[in-house]
CSV table of C-alpha atoms and ligand atoms in Angstrom, one decimal:
chain,number,residue,atom,x,y,z
O,1,MET,CA,5.1,-34.0,-10.8
O,2,LYS,CA,8.1,-32.7,-12.7
O,3,THR,CA,11.4,-31.9,-10.9
O,4,ASN,CA,12.8,-28.6,-11.8
O,5,ILE,CA,14.4,-25.4,-10.4
O,6,ILE,CA,11.9,-22.6,-10.0
O,7,PRO,CA,13.7,-19.4,-11.0
O,8,ARG,CA,14.0,-16.4,-8.6
O,9,ASP,CA,15.5,-12.9,-8.7
O,10,GLY,CA,19.1,-13.9,-8.1
O,11,GLU,CA,21.8,-16.3,-9.2
O,12,LEU,CA,22.0,-18.2,-5.9
O,13,VAL,CA,19.6,-21.1,-5.6
O,14,GLY,CA,17.8,-21.4,-2.3
O,15,PRO,CA,16.3,-24.5,-0.8
O,16,TRP,CA,12.7,-23.7,-1.8
O,17,GLN,CA,13.2,-23.7,-5.5
O,18,LYS,CA,13.5,-27.4,-6.1
O,19,ASP,CA,11.1,-30.3,-6.7
O,20,LEU,CA,8.1,-28.2,-7.5
O,21,PHE,CA,5.8,-28.6,-10.5
O,22,THR,CA,6.2,-26.3,-13.5
O,23,ALA,CA,3.7,-23.4,-13.3
O,24,VAL,CA,0.8,-23.4,-15.7
O,25,GLN,CA,0.0,-20.7,-18.1
O,26,THR,CA,-3.6,-20.4,-19.0
O,27,GLY,CA,-3.4,-17.9,-21.8
O,28,ARG,CA,-7.0,-16.8,-21.8
O,29,VAL,CA,-6.7,-13.0,-21.9
O,30,GLY,CA,-8.3,-12.2,-25.2
O,31,ASN,CA,-10.3,-9.0,-25.3
O,32,GLU,CA,-12.4,-9.4,-22.2
O,33,VAL,CA,-12.6,-6.8,-19.4
O,34,PHE,CA,-11.5,-8.5,-16.1
O,35,ASP,CA,-13.0,-7.4,-12.8
O,36,CYS,CA,-9.5,-7.3,-11.4
O,37,LEU,CA,-5.9,-7.5,-12.8
O,38,ILE,CA,-3.4,-8.4,-10.2
O,39,VAL,CA,0.2,-7.6,-11.1
O,40,GLY,CA,2.7,-9.8,-9.3
O,41,GLY,CA,2.6,-13.5,-8.4
O,42,GLY,CA,3.9,-13.6,-4.8
O,43,ILE,CA,2.1,-14.1,-1.6
O,44,THR,CA,0.2,-10.8,-1.8
O,45,GLY,CA,-0.9,-11.3,-5.4
O,46,LEU,CA,-1.9,-15.0,-5.1
O,47,THR,CA,-3.8,-14.4,-1.8
O,48,ALA,CA,-5.8,-11.6,-3.3
O,49,ALA,CA,-6.3,-13.5,-6.6
O,50,LEU,CA,-7.7,-16.5,-4.8
O,51,LEU,CA,-10.1,-14.5,-2.6
O,52,LEU,CA,-11.3,-12.4,-5.6
O,53,GLN,CA,-11.8,-15.3,-7.9
O,54,GLN,CA,-13.7,-17.3,-5.3
O,55,SER,CA,-16.0,-14.3,-4.6
O,56,GLY,CA,-17.0,-14.4,-8.2
O,57,LYS,CA,-14.8,-11.7,-9.6
O,58,LYS,CA,-13.2,-12.5,-12.9
O,59,THR,CA,-9.5,-12.2,-12.1
O,60,LEU,CA,-6.3,-12.2,-14.1
O,61,LEU,CA,-2.9,-12.5,-12.4
O,62,ALA,CA,0.0,-11.3,-14.5
O,63,GLU,CA,3.5,-12.1,-13.3
O,64,ALA,CA,6.6,-10.7,-15.0
O,65,HIS,CA,8.6,-13.8,-14.6
O,66,THR,CA,7.2,-17.0,-12.9
O,67,ILE,CA,5.2,-17.5,-9.7
O,68,GLY,CA,7.3,-16.8,-6.6
O,69,PHE,CA,10.1,-15.2,-8.6
O,70,GLY,CA,10.4,-12.3,-6.2
O,71,THR,CA,10.8,-12.1,-2.5
O,72,THR,CA,8.3,-14.9,-1.6
O,73,GLY,CA,10.8,-17.3,-3.3
O,74,GLY,CA,13.6,-16.0,-1.2
O,75,THR,CA,12.1,-15.4,2.2
O,76,SER,CA,13.2,-17.5,5.2
O,77,ALA,CA,9.4,-17.9,5.9
O,78,HIS,CA,8.9,-17.0,9.6
O,79,ILE,CA,5.3,-16.7,10.6
O,80,ASN,CA,5.0,-14.7,13.8
O,81,THR,CA,2.6,-12.8,16.0
O,82,PHE,CA,5.2,-10.1,16.6
O,83,ALA,CA,6.6,-7.7,14.0
O,84,ASP,CA,9.8,-5.8,13.1
O,85,THR,CA,8.0,-2.6,13.9
O,86,THR,CA,7.3,-3.4,17.6
O,87,TYR,CA,3.9,-2.8,19.2
O,88,ASN,CA,5.4,-0.1,21.4
O,89,GLU,CA,6.9,1.7,18.4
O,90,THR,CA,3.5,1.4,16.6
O,91,GLU,CA,1.8,2.8,19.7
O,92,SER,CA,4.1,5.9,19.7
O,93,ALA,CA,3.3,6.6,16.1
O,94,PHE,CA,-0.3,5.5,15.7
O,95,GLY,CA,-1.7,5.4,19.3
O,96,THR,CA,-2.9,2.5,21.4
O,97,GLU,CA,-5.8,1.7,19.1
O,98,GLY,CA,-3.5,1.7,16.1
O,99,ALA,CA,-1.1,-0.7,17.8
O,100,LYS,CA,-3.9,-3.0,18.7
O,101,LEU,CA,-5.2,-3.0,15.2
O,102,PHE,CA,-1.7,-3.7,13.9
O,103,ALA,CA,-1.4,-6.7,16.3
O,104,ASP,CA,-4.9,-7.9,15.1
O,105,ALA,CA,-3.7,-7.6,11.4
O,106,ILE,CA,-0.5,-9.6,12.1
O,107,ARG,CA,-2.6,-12.3,13.9
O,108,GLU,CA,-5.2,-12.3,11.1
O,109,GLY,CA,-2.4,-12.8,8.5
O,110,PHE,CA,-1.0,-15.6,10.6
O,111,ASP,CA,-4.5,-17.3,10.8
O,112,LEU,CA,-5.2,-16.8,7.1
O,113,ILE,CA,-2.1,-18.8,6.2
O,114,LYS,CA,-3.1,-21.6,8.5
O,115,SER,CA,-6.7,-21.7,7.3
O,116,ASN,CA,-5.5,-21.7,3.6
O,117,ILE,CA,-3.2,-24.6,4.4
O,118,GLU,CA,-6.0,-26.5,6.0
O,119,ASN,CA,-8.7,-25.6,3.5
O,120,TYR,CA,-6.7,-26.4,0.4
O,121,LYS,CA,-4.7,-29.2,1.9
O,122,ILE,CA,-1.4,-27.6,1.1
O,123,ASP,CA,1.6,-29.8,2.0
O,124,CYS,CA,4.1,-27.1,2.8
O,125,ASP,CA,6.1,-28.2,5.8
O,126,TYR,CA,4.0,-26.0,8.1
O,127,GLU,CA,5.1,-26.4,11.7
O,128,LEU,CA,4.4,-24.6,15.0
O,129,LYS,CA,7.4,-23.5,17.0
O,130,THR,CA,8.2,-21.3,20.0
O,131,GLY,CA,9.8,-18.0,19.1
O,132,TYR,CA,12.6,-16.6,21.3
O,133,LEU,CA,14.1,-13.1,21.3
O,134,TYR,CA,17.1,-12.7,23.6
O,135,ALA,CA,19.2,-9.7,24.8
O,136,GLU,CA,23.0,-9.9,25.2
O,137,ASN,CA,23.7,-6.6,27.0
O,138,GLU,CA,22.0,-3.9,29.2
O,139,ASP,CA,20.7,-1.8,26.3
O,140,GLU,CA,19.1,-4.9,24.7
O,141,VAL,CA,17.6,-5.9,28.0
O,142,LYS,CA,15.9,-2.4,28.1
O,143,LEU,CA,14.7,-3.0,24.5
O,144,LEU,CA,13.3,-6.4,25.5
O,145,ALA,CA,11.4,-4.8,28.4
O,146,GLU,CA,9.7,-2.3,26.0
O,147,ILE,CA,8.8,-5.1,23.6
O,148,PHE,CA,7.4,-7.1,26.5
O,149,GLU,CA,5.2,-4.2,27.7
O,150,GLY,CA,4.1,-3.3,24.2
O,151,ALA,CA,3.1,-6.8,23.3
O,152,LEU,CA,1.1,-7.3,26.5
O,153,LYS,CA,-0.7,-3.9,26.0
O,154,VAL,CA,-2.1,-5.0,22.7
O,155,GLY,CA,-3.0,-8.5,23.9
O,156,VAL,CA,-0.2,-10.6,22.3
O,157,PRO,CA,0.9,-13.3,24.7
O,158,VAL,CA,4.6,-13.3,25.6
O,159,LYS,CA,6.6,-14.2,28.6
O,160,TYR,CA,10.1,-14.0,30.1
O,161,VAL,CA,12.0,-17.3,30.0
O,162,THR,CA,15.3,-18.5,31.4
O,163,GLU,CA,16.0,-21.3,28.9
O,164,VAL,CA,16.6,-20.6,25.2
O,165,PRO,CA,17.9,-23.3,22.9
O,166,THR,CA,20.9,-21.2,21.7
O,167,PRO,CA,24.6,-21.5,22.3
O,168,VAL,CA,24.9,-17.7,22.4
O,169,PRO,CA,25.3,-16.3,26.0
O,170,TYR,CA,22.4,-14.0,26.8
O,171,GLU,CA,21.1,-11.9,29.7
O,172,LYS,CA,17.4,-12.1,29.3
O,173,ALA,CA,14.9,-13.6,26.8
O,174,LEU,CA,11.3,-13.5,25.8
O,175,ALA,CA,9.2,-16.3,24.3
O,176,TRP,CA,6.1,-16.4,22.1
O,177,ALA,CA,4.4,-19.7,22.0
O,178,GLY,CA,2.7,-20.9,18.8
O,179,GLN,CA,4.8,-19.2,16.1
O,180,ALA,CA,5.2,-21.1,12.8
O,181,GLN,CA,7.4,-21.7,9.7
O,182,PHE,CA,6.7,-23.3,6.3
O,183,GLN,CA,8.1,-23.8,2.8
O,184,PRO,CA,7.0,-20.6,1.1
O,185,LEU,CA,7.0,-21.8,-2.5
O,186,LYS,CA,5.1,-25.0,-1.7
O,187,TYR,CA,2.5,-22.8,0.0
O,188,LEU,CA,2.4,-20.4,-3.0
O,189,GLN,CA,1.9,-23.2,-5.4
O,190,GLY,CA,-0.9,-24.5,-3.2
O,191,LEU,CA,-2.6,-21.1,-3.6
O,192,GLN,CA,-1.9,-21.2,-7.3
O,193,LYS,CA,-3.6,-24.5,-7.7
O,194,ALA,CA,-6.7,-23.4,-5.7
O,195,TYR,CA,-6.8,-20.2,-7.8
O,196,LEU,CA,-6.7,-22.0,-11.1
O,197,ALA,CA,-9.2,-24.6,-9.9
O,198,ALA,CA,-11.6,-21.7,-9.0
O,199,GLY,CA,-11.3,-20.5,-12.7
O,200,GLY,CA,-8.7,-17.8,-12.3
O,201,THR,CA,-6.5,-16.7,-15.2
O,202,LEU,CA,-2.7,-16.7,-14.9
O,203,GLU,CA,-0.3,-15.1,-17.3
O,204,GLU,CA,3.4,-15.6,-16.6
O,205,HIS,CA,6.3,-13.8,-18.4
O,206,THR,CA,3.9,-10.8,-18.6
O,207,LEU,CA,5.6,-7.6,-17.5
O,208,ILE,CA,3.1,-4.8,-17.1
O,209,THR,CA,4.8,-1.5,-17.8
O,210,GLY,CA,2.0,0.9,-16.9
O,211,VAL,CA,-1.7,1.2,-16.5
O,212,ILE,CA,-3.8,4.1,-17.9
O,213,LEU,CA,-7.5,4.9,-17.8
O,214,LYS,CA,-8.9,4.6,-21.4
O,215,ASN,CA,-12.6,5.1,-22.1
O,216,GLY,CA,-13.4,4.5,-18.4
O,217,VAL,CA,-11.5,1.2,-18.3
O,218,LEU,CA,-8.1,0.6,-16.8
O,219,THR,CA,-5.8,-0.6,-19.5
O,220,ALA,CA,-2.5,-2.3,-18.7
O,221,GLU,CA,0.2,-2.3,-21.3
O,222,ASN,CA,2.8,-4.9,-21.9
O,223,ALA,CA,5.0,-5.8,-24.8
O,224,VAL,CA,2.5,-7.9,-26.6
O,225,GLN,CA,-1.0,-7.0,-25.5
O,226,SER,CA,-3.3,-4.6,-23.7
O,227,ILE,CA,-5.2,-6.0,-20.7
O,228,LYS,CA,-8.5,-4.3,-19.7
O,229,ALA,CA,-9.8,-4.4,-16.1
O,230,LYS,CA,-12.1,-2.6,-13.8
O,231,ALA,CA,-9.5,-2.7,-11.0
O,232,VAL,CA,-5.8,-3.2,-10.8
O,233,ILE,CA,-3.7,-4.4,-7.8
O,234,TYR,CA,0.0,-3.8,-7.8
O,235,ALA,CA,1.3,-6.8,-5.8
O,236,THR,CA,4.8,-6.2,-7.0
O,237,HIS,CA,6.4,-5.6,-3.6
O,238,MET,CA,7.1,-2.0,-4.8
O,239,PRO,CA,4.7,-0.5,-7.3
O,240,PRO,CA,6.5,0.1,-10.6
O,241,ASN,CA,7.8,3.4,-12.0
O,242,ILE,CA,8.3,6.6,-10.0
O,243,ASN,CA,5.9,7.0,-7.2
O,244,LEU,CA,5.5,8.3,-3.6
O,245,PHE,CA,6.8,5.0,-2.1
O,246,ASN,CA,10.2,5.6,-3.6
O,247,PHE,CA,10.6,8.1,-0.8
O,248,GLU,CA,8.6,6.4,1.9
O,249,CYS,CA,10.2,2.9,1.8
O,250,ALA,CA,13.9,1.9,1.9
O,251,PRO,CA,15.0,-1.3,0.1
O,252,TYR,CA,17.1,-3.8,2.2
O,253,ARG,CA,18.9,-7.0,1.4
O,254,SER,CA,18.9,-9.9,3.9
O,255,TYR,CA,21.1,-13.0,3.9
O,256,VAL,CA,20.6,-16.6,4.7
O,257,LEU,CA,22.8,-19.7,5.1
O,258,ALA,CA,21.5,-23.2,5.4
O,259,VAL,CA,24.1,-25.4,7.1
O,260,GLN,CA,24.5,-28.9,8.2
O,261,LEU,CA,25.7,-29.4,11.8
O,262,LYS,CA,28.2,-32.1,12.9
O,263,SER,CA,26.3,-32.7,16.1
O,264,GLY,CA,23.0,-33.5,14.3
O,265,GLN,CA,21.3,-31.4,17.0
O,266,TYR,CA,19.1,-28.7,15.6
O,267,PRO,CA,17.1,-26.2,17.7
O,268,ASP,CA,13.4,-26.8,17.5
O,269,ALA,CA,12.5,-23.1,17.7
O,270,LEU,CA,12.7,-19.8,15.9
O,271,ILE,CA,15.4,-17.8,17.6
O,272,TYR,CA,16.3,-14.1,17.2
O,273,ASP,CA,19.0,-11.9,18.8
O,274,SER,CA,18.5,-8.1,19.4
O,275,GLN,CA,21.7,-6.9,17.6
O,276,GLU,CA,21.6,-4.3,14.9
O,277,PRO,CA,21.7,-5.8,12.3
O,278,TYR,CA,20.3,-8.9,13.9
O,279,HIS,CA,20.8,-12.6,13.4
O,280,TYR,CA,18.2,-15.4,13.5
O,281,VAL,CA,18.3,-19.2,13.4
O,282,ARG,CA,15.7,-21.8,12.7
O,283,SER,CA,15.8,-25.4,11.4
O,284,HIS,CA,14.1,-27.0,8.4
O,285,VAL,CA,14.1,-30.5,6.9
O,286,ILE,CA,15.2,-30.1,3.2
O,287,ASP,CA,15.5,-33.1,0.9
O,288,GLY,CA,15.1,-35.4,4.0
O,289,GLN,CA,18.0,-33.7,5.8
O,290,GLU,CA,17.7,-31.3,8.7
O,291,LEU,CA,19.5,-28.0,8.2
O,292,LEU,CA,20.1,-24.9,10.3
O,293,LEU,CA,19.0,-21.7,8.7
O,294,VAL,CA,21.0,-18.7,9.9
O,295,GLY,CA,20.1,-15.3,8.6
O,296,GLY,CA,20.2,-11.6,9.0
O,297,LEU,CA,23.0,-9.0,8.6
O,298,ASP,CA,20.5,-6.9,6.5
O,299,HIS,CA,21.8,-3.7,4.8
O,300,LYS,CA,20.4,-1.2,2.4
O,301,THR,CA,20.3,-2.5,-1.2
O,302,GLY,CA,23.3,-1.6,-3.3
O,303,HIS,CA,25.3,-0.1,-0.3
O,304,ASP,CA,27.5,-2.9,1.1
O,305,ASP,CA,29.3,-5.8,-0.4
O,306,PRO,CA,27.0,-8.9,-0.3
O,307,GLU,CA,30.0,-11.2,-0.3
O,308,ASN,CA,31.1,-9.5,3.0
O,309,ALA,CA,27.7,-10.1,4.4
O,310,PHE,CA,27.8,-13.8,3.6
O,311,ALA,CA,31.4,-14.1,5.0
O,312,GLU,CA,30.3,-12.4,8.2
O,313,LEU,CA,27.3,-14.6,8.5
O,314,GLU,CA,29.3,-17.7,8.0
O,315,LYS,CA,31.9,-16.5,10.6
O,316,TYR,CA,29.1,-15.9,13.1
O,317,THR,CA,27.6,-19.3,12.4
O,318,ARG,CA,30.9,-21.1,12.8
O,319,THR,CA,31.5,-19.2,16.1
O,320,TYR,CA,28.5,-20.8,17.7
O,321,TYR,CA,27.8,-24.0,15.8
O,322,ASN,CA,29.9,-26.9,14.7
O,323,VAL,CA,29.2,-26.6,10.9
O,324,SER,CA,30.0,-29.6,8.7
O,325,SER,CA,29.0,-27.9,5.5
O,326,VAL,CA,27.2,-25.0,4.0
O,327,LYS,CA,24.4,-26.4,1.8
O,328,TYR,CA,22.8,-23.2,0.6
O,329,ARG,CA,23.3,-19.4,0.7
O,330,TRP,CA,21.0,-16.8,-0.8
O,331,SER,CA,19.7,-13.3,-0.3
O,332,SER,CA,16.4,-11.5,-0.6
O,333,GLN,CA,14.9,-8.0,-0.6
O,334,TYR,CA,12.4,-6.2,1.5
O,335,TYR,CA,11.2,-2.7,2.1
O,336,VAL,CA,11.3,-0.7,5.3
O,337,PRO,CA,8.4,1.8,5.5
O,338,VAL,CA,9.3,5.2,6.9
O,339,ASP,CA,6.7,5.2,9.6
O,340,GLY,CA,6.8,1.5,10.4
O,341,LEU,CA,3.6,0.2,8.9
O,342,PRO,CA,2.9,-1.1,5.5
O,343,TYR,CA,1.1,0.8,2.8
O,344,ILE,CA,-1.9,-1.2,1.6
O,345,GLY,CA,-4.8,0.3,-0.3
O,346,LYS,CA,-5.6,2.9,-3.0
O,347,MET,CA,-2.5,3.9,-4.9
O,348,PRO,CA,-1.9,7.6,-4.2
O,349,LEU,CA,-2.1,10.0,-7.2
O,350,ALA,CA,-3.3,7.2,-9.5
O,351,PRO,CA,-6.6,6.8,-11.3
O,352,LYS,CA,-9.5,5.3,-9.3
O,353,GLY,CA,-9.5,1.6,-9.1
O,354,ILE,CA,-5.7,1.1,-8.8
O,355,TYR,CA,-4.5,-0.4,-5.5
O,356,CYS,CA,-1.1,-1.3,-4.1
O,357,ALA,CA,0.7,-2.9,-1.2
O,358,THR,CA,4.3,-2.3,-0.1
O,359,GLY,CA,6.5,-1.7,3.0
O,360,TYR,CA,6.1,-5.0,4.8
O,361,ASN,CA,9.5,-4.7,6.6
O,362,GLY,CA,10.6,-8.2,7.4
O,363,ASN,CA,7.1,-9.5,8.0
O,364,GLY,CA,6.0,-10.3,4.5
O,365,MET,CA,4.3,-13.6,5.2
O,366,MET,CA,1.7,-12.2,7.6
O,367,LEU,CA,1.4,-8.7,6.0
O,368,GLY,CA,1.4,-10.1,2.4
O,369,SER,CA,-1.5,-12.4,3.4
O,370,ILE,CA,-3.4,-9.6,5.2
O,371,ALA,CA,-2.8,-7.3,2.2
O,372,GLY,CA,-4.3,-9.9,-0.1
O,373,ARG,CA,-7.4,-9.9,2.0
O,374,LEU,CA,-7.6,-6.2,2.5
O,375,LEU,CA,-7.1,-5.5,-1.2
O,376,SER,CA,-9.7,-8.0,-2.3
O,377,ASP,CA,-12.1,-6.4,0.1
O,378,LEU,CA,-11.4,-2.9,-1.3
O,379,VAL,CA,-11.9,-4.2,-4.9
O,380,ARG,CA,-15.2,-5.8,-3.7
O,381,LYS,CA,-16.1,-2.6,-2.0
O,382,ARG,CA,-16.4,-4.4,1.3
O,383,PRO,CA,-15.5,-2.8,4.6
O,384,ASN,CA,-12.2,-3.9,6.2
O,385,LYS,CA,-11.1,-2.7,9.6
O,386,TYR,CA,-7.4,-2.2,8.6
O,387,ALA,CA,-8.2,0.0,5.6
O,388,GLY,CA,-7.6,3.3,7.6
O,389,LEU,CA,-4.5,2.1,9.4
O,390,PHE,CA,-2.7,0.9,6.3
O,391,ASP,CA,-4.0,3.6,3.9
O,392,PRO,CA,-1.2,4.5,1.6
O,393,CYS,CA,-2.4,8.1,1.5
O,394,ARG,CA,-1.8,8.6,5.2
O,395,VAL,CA,0.5,11.4,6.2
O,396,LYS,CA,2.6,11.0,9.3
O,397,LEU,CA,5.0,13.8,8.7
O,398,ILE,CA,5.7,14.7,12.3
O,399,ASP,CA,6.5,11.3,13.5
O,400,SER,CA,8.3,10.1,10.5
O,401,PHE,CA,10.1,13.2,9.2
O,402,SER,CA,13.4,12.5,10.9
O,403,GLU,CA,13.3,8.9,9.8
O,404,LEU,CA,12.4,9.9,6.3
O,405,VAL,CA,15.5,12.2,6.2
O,406,LYS,CA,17.7,9.5,7.7
O,407,GLU,CA,16.4,6.8,5.3
O,408,ASN,CA,16.7,8.9,2.3
O,409,SER,CA,19.7,11.1,2.9
O,410,ASP,CA,21.9,8.6,0.9
O,411,VAL,CA,19.3,8.5,-1.8
O,412,ALA,CA,19.7,12.3,-2.2
O,413,TYR,CA,23.5,11.7,-2.3
O,414,HIS,CA,23.2,9.2,-5.1
O,415,PHE,CA,20.8,11.4,-7.1
O,416,VAL,CA,23.5,14.0,-7.2
O,417,ALA,CA,26.7,12.0,-7.2
O,418,ASP,CA,25.6,9.5,-9.7
O,419,ARG,CA,24.6,12.1,-12.2
O,420,PHE,CA,27.9,13.9,-12.0
O,421,GLY,CA,30.2,10.9,-12.1
O,422,PHE,CA,32.0,10.9,-8.8
O,423,HIS,CA,32.4,7.1,-8.7
O,424,GLU,CA,35.7,5.4,-8.7
O,425,THR,CA,36.1,3.4,-11.9
O,426,ASP,CA,38.3,0.5,-12.9
O,427,SER,CA,39.8,-0.9,-16.0
O,428,LEU,CA,38.0,-3.5,-18.1
O,429,ILE,CA,41.3,-5.3,-18.5
O,430,ARG,CA,41.4,-6.2,-14.9
O,431,LEU,CA,37.9,-7.6,-14.8
O,432,GLU,CA,38.1,-11.3,-13.8
O,433,PRO,CA,35.7,-14.0,-15.2
O,434,GLY,CA,32.5,-14.0,-13.1
O,435,GLN,CA,33.1,-10.5,-11.9
O,436,GLY,CA,31.2,-7.3,-12.5
O,437,LYS,CA,32.3,-3.7,-12.0
O,438,LEU,CA,31.6,-0.2,-12.8
O,439,VAL,CA,34.4,0.9,-15.2
O,440,GLU,CA,35.1,3.9,-17.3
O,441,VAL,CA,35.6,3.4,-21.0
O,442,ASP,CA,36.2,6.4,-23.3
O,443,GLY,CA,34.9,8.7,-20.7
O,444,ARG,CA,31.6,6.9,-20.1
O,445,LYS,CA,30.5,4.7,-17.3
O,446,VAL,CA,29.9,1.1,-18.1
O,447,ALA,CA,28.4,-1.6,-15.9
O,448,ALA,CA,30.6,-4.4,-17.1
O,449,TYR,CA,30.4,-8.1,-16.3
O,450,ARG,CA,32.9,-10.7,-17.7
O,451,ASP,CA,31.3,-14.2,-18.0
O,452,GLU,CA,33.1,-17.4,-17.5
O,453,ASP,CA,33.8,-17.6,-21.3
O,454,GLY,CA,35.5,-14.3,-21.1
O,455,THR,CA,32.8,-12.3,-22.9
O,456,ILE,CA,32.1,-8.8,-21.6
O,457,HIS,CA,28.5,-7.9,-21.0
O,458,ALA,CA,28.5,-4.1,-21.1
O,459,LEU,CA,25.5,-2.1,-19.9
O,460,ASN,CA,24.6,1.5,-19.3
O,461,PRO,CA,24.6,1.6,-15.5
O,462,THR,CA,22.0,4.4,-15.3
O,463,CYS,CA,19.0,2.9,-13.6
O,464,THR,CA,15.9,3.3,-15.8
O,465,HIS,CA,13.8,4.2,-12.9
O,466,ALA,CA,15.2,7.6,-11.9
O,467,ALA,CA,18.8,7.6,-13.2
O,468,CYS,CA,20.9,6.5,-10.2
O,469,ILE,CA,23.9,4.4,-10.9
O,470,VAL,CA,23.6,0.7,-10.2
O,471,ASN,CA,26.1,-1.3,-8.1
O,472,TRP,CA,27.4,-4.8,-8.7
O,473,ASN,CA,26.0,-7.6,-6.4
O,474,GLY,CA,28.6,-10.3,-6.8
O,475,ALA,CA,26.7,-12.9,-4.7
O,476,GLU,CA,23.5,-12.8,-6.8
O,477,LYS,CA,25.2,-11.7,-10.0
O,478,SER,CA,22.9,-8.7,-10.4
O,479,TRP,CA,23.1,-4.9,-10.8
O,480,ASP,CA,21.4,-3.4,-7.8
O,481,CYS,CA,20.3,0.3,-7.6
O,482,PRO,CA,21.1,2.0,-4.3
O,483,CYS,CA,18.3,4.5,-4.6
O,484,HIS,CA,15.0,2.6,-4.6
O,485,GLY,CA,16.1,-1.1,-4.9
O,486,ALA,CA,15.6,-1.8,-8.6
O,487,ARG,CA,17.7,-4.8,-9.7
O,488,TYR,CA,18.8,-6.1,-13.1
O,489,ASP,CA,20.5,-9.3,-14.3
O,490,ILE,CA,23.8,-9.4,-16.2
O,491,GLU,CA,22.0,-8.8,-19.5
O,492,GLY,CA,20.3,-5.7,-18.0
O,493,ARG,CA,16.9,-7.3,-17.7
O,494,VAL,CA,14.7,-6.1,-14.8
O,495,LEU,CA,14.7,-8.5,-11.9
O,496,THR,CA,13.1,-6.3,-9.3
O,497,GLY,CA,11.0,-3.1,-9.6
O,498,PRO,CA,10.3,-0.2,-9.4
O,499,ALA,CA,12.1,-0.1,-12.7
O,500,THR,CA,10.1,-1.5,-15.6
O,501,ARG,CA,12.6,-1.0,-18.4
O,502,ASP,CA,15.8,-2.9,-18.8
O,503,LEU,CA,19.2,-1.3,-18.6
O,504,GLY,CA,20.6,-0.1,-22.0
O,505,ARG,CA,23.2,-2.3,-23.6
O,506,TYR,CA,26.2,-0.4,-24.9
O,507,GLY,CA,26.5,-2.8,-27.8
O,508,ASP,CA,22.9,-1.9,-28.7
O,509,GLU,CA,23.4,1.8,-28.7
O,510,LYS,CA,23.9,3.7,-31.9
N,601,FES,FE1,15.1,4.4,-8.4
N,601,FES,FE2,17.1,3.1,-9.4
N,601,FES,S1,15.5,2.3,-8.3
N,601,FES,S2,16.8,5.2,-9.4
């Protein structure tokens, strides 16, 4: 086994990226027509790929970077039987039956991870823990009561408890027994091994820029080849290019610190508060040393300063825990769906045979797993009881309209403001090494980054997705789009969709 650092979509290195084997490229695309092309090598793509390949479908998984490069490589890997969209919220939007189905899906995703770990003997630090959610004031106590009622109504076991392993003073708390955590990249690589062993084809560094229907076959284009398939699954977290989901899902960044405590006492639990934005803590043994993972302070991508979020998170952590050192800090992205449930199924307004999955909120481990199973069933034309509930073509205008407006009001602002140049700019001269900024040079906007050698990397800041202006993310050293969450590295290369084209370089322009 070779020790290396698995890359991910940010500059900060999280604890999952070390000591894993280098991913294998099989390079067997040729001219054949695959039963299914899966675009994206995260938990959704690999779960679907494994199920399809094992069912006898000839499958190709194409990943733009390397396996686990996206959000699966940056998740804090909570495996729960409850969800960010609570069961009472689900019931109000989708009825009691809808809420029960959602609870079943979450449970099935949970169980699928467990059975994969057992079946493929994946050594991924999987551990069962009790999950606690506590309330610190009267309003949060009311919220807790609703969550309690909602969970019981759909058959998810939960109870009130008086003891929570947290130093934070609280009023009331709920506990879910039998929750879990794991090391997500080890899990992913276990799936990858099983997929390759089953005869699956994997192409890394293969960015699919679009899929068209050509002579009755879906044809995916990338820079060097055409790939033909009877079905295509976008397991890219957000389907690429401009699509309906740009208006139905809002991108968020979430932050994590992994710290060592002077006391050496780490909570043996998954613990969440009810604040908005919330905090959570859990522990994990990394490189033989136990660490406390403290996360949260989520905000919409490209809107707040990530360095502030990290500073606030560290302040919060030091308020309640005796920290001896901060070992890791990193951030990751997820998408909040407008009506609370993910979109998994046939891609709206796309040719027949194209499927997608997005809008997992903060529950990507369970929902990514269940999406993998649902999508593989759809490709195999097998019934799946969640197909209707998660159908991307569903319309929930009445329930979701106000949320849609709320989530996207700032998108509308950026669409207008970015095009007409109302942003503050700064001078290139004052740009420090390691710093990026939007500046104005000769009347045009430049996304400028000065590297440690003093070289300026100047990009056209116009997002190639739908022309909003990107903002600098100083923590991950990336350019993040505030509209639909596309992200680019300092050379302008796409890190995160929905964009599929790199930012223009001013040096390259004629
Ligand atoms: Fe849509 Fe940038 S991600 S405009």
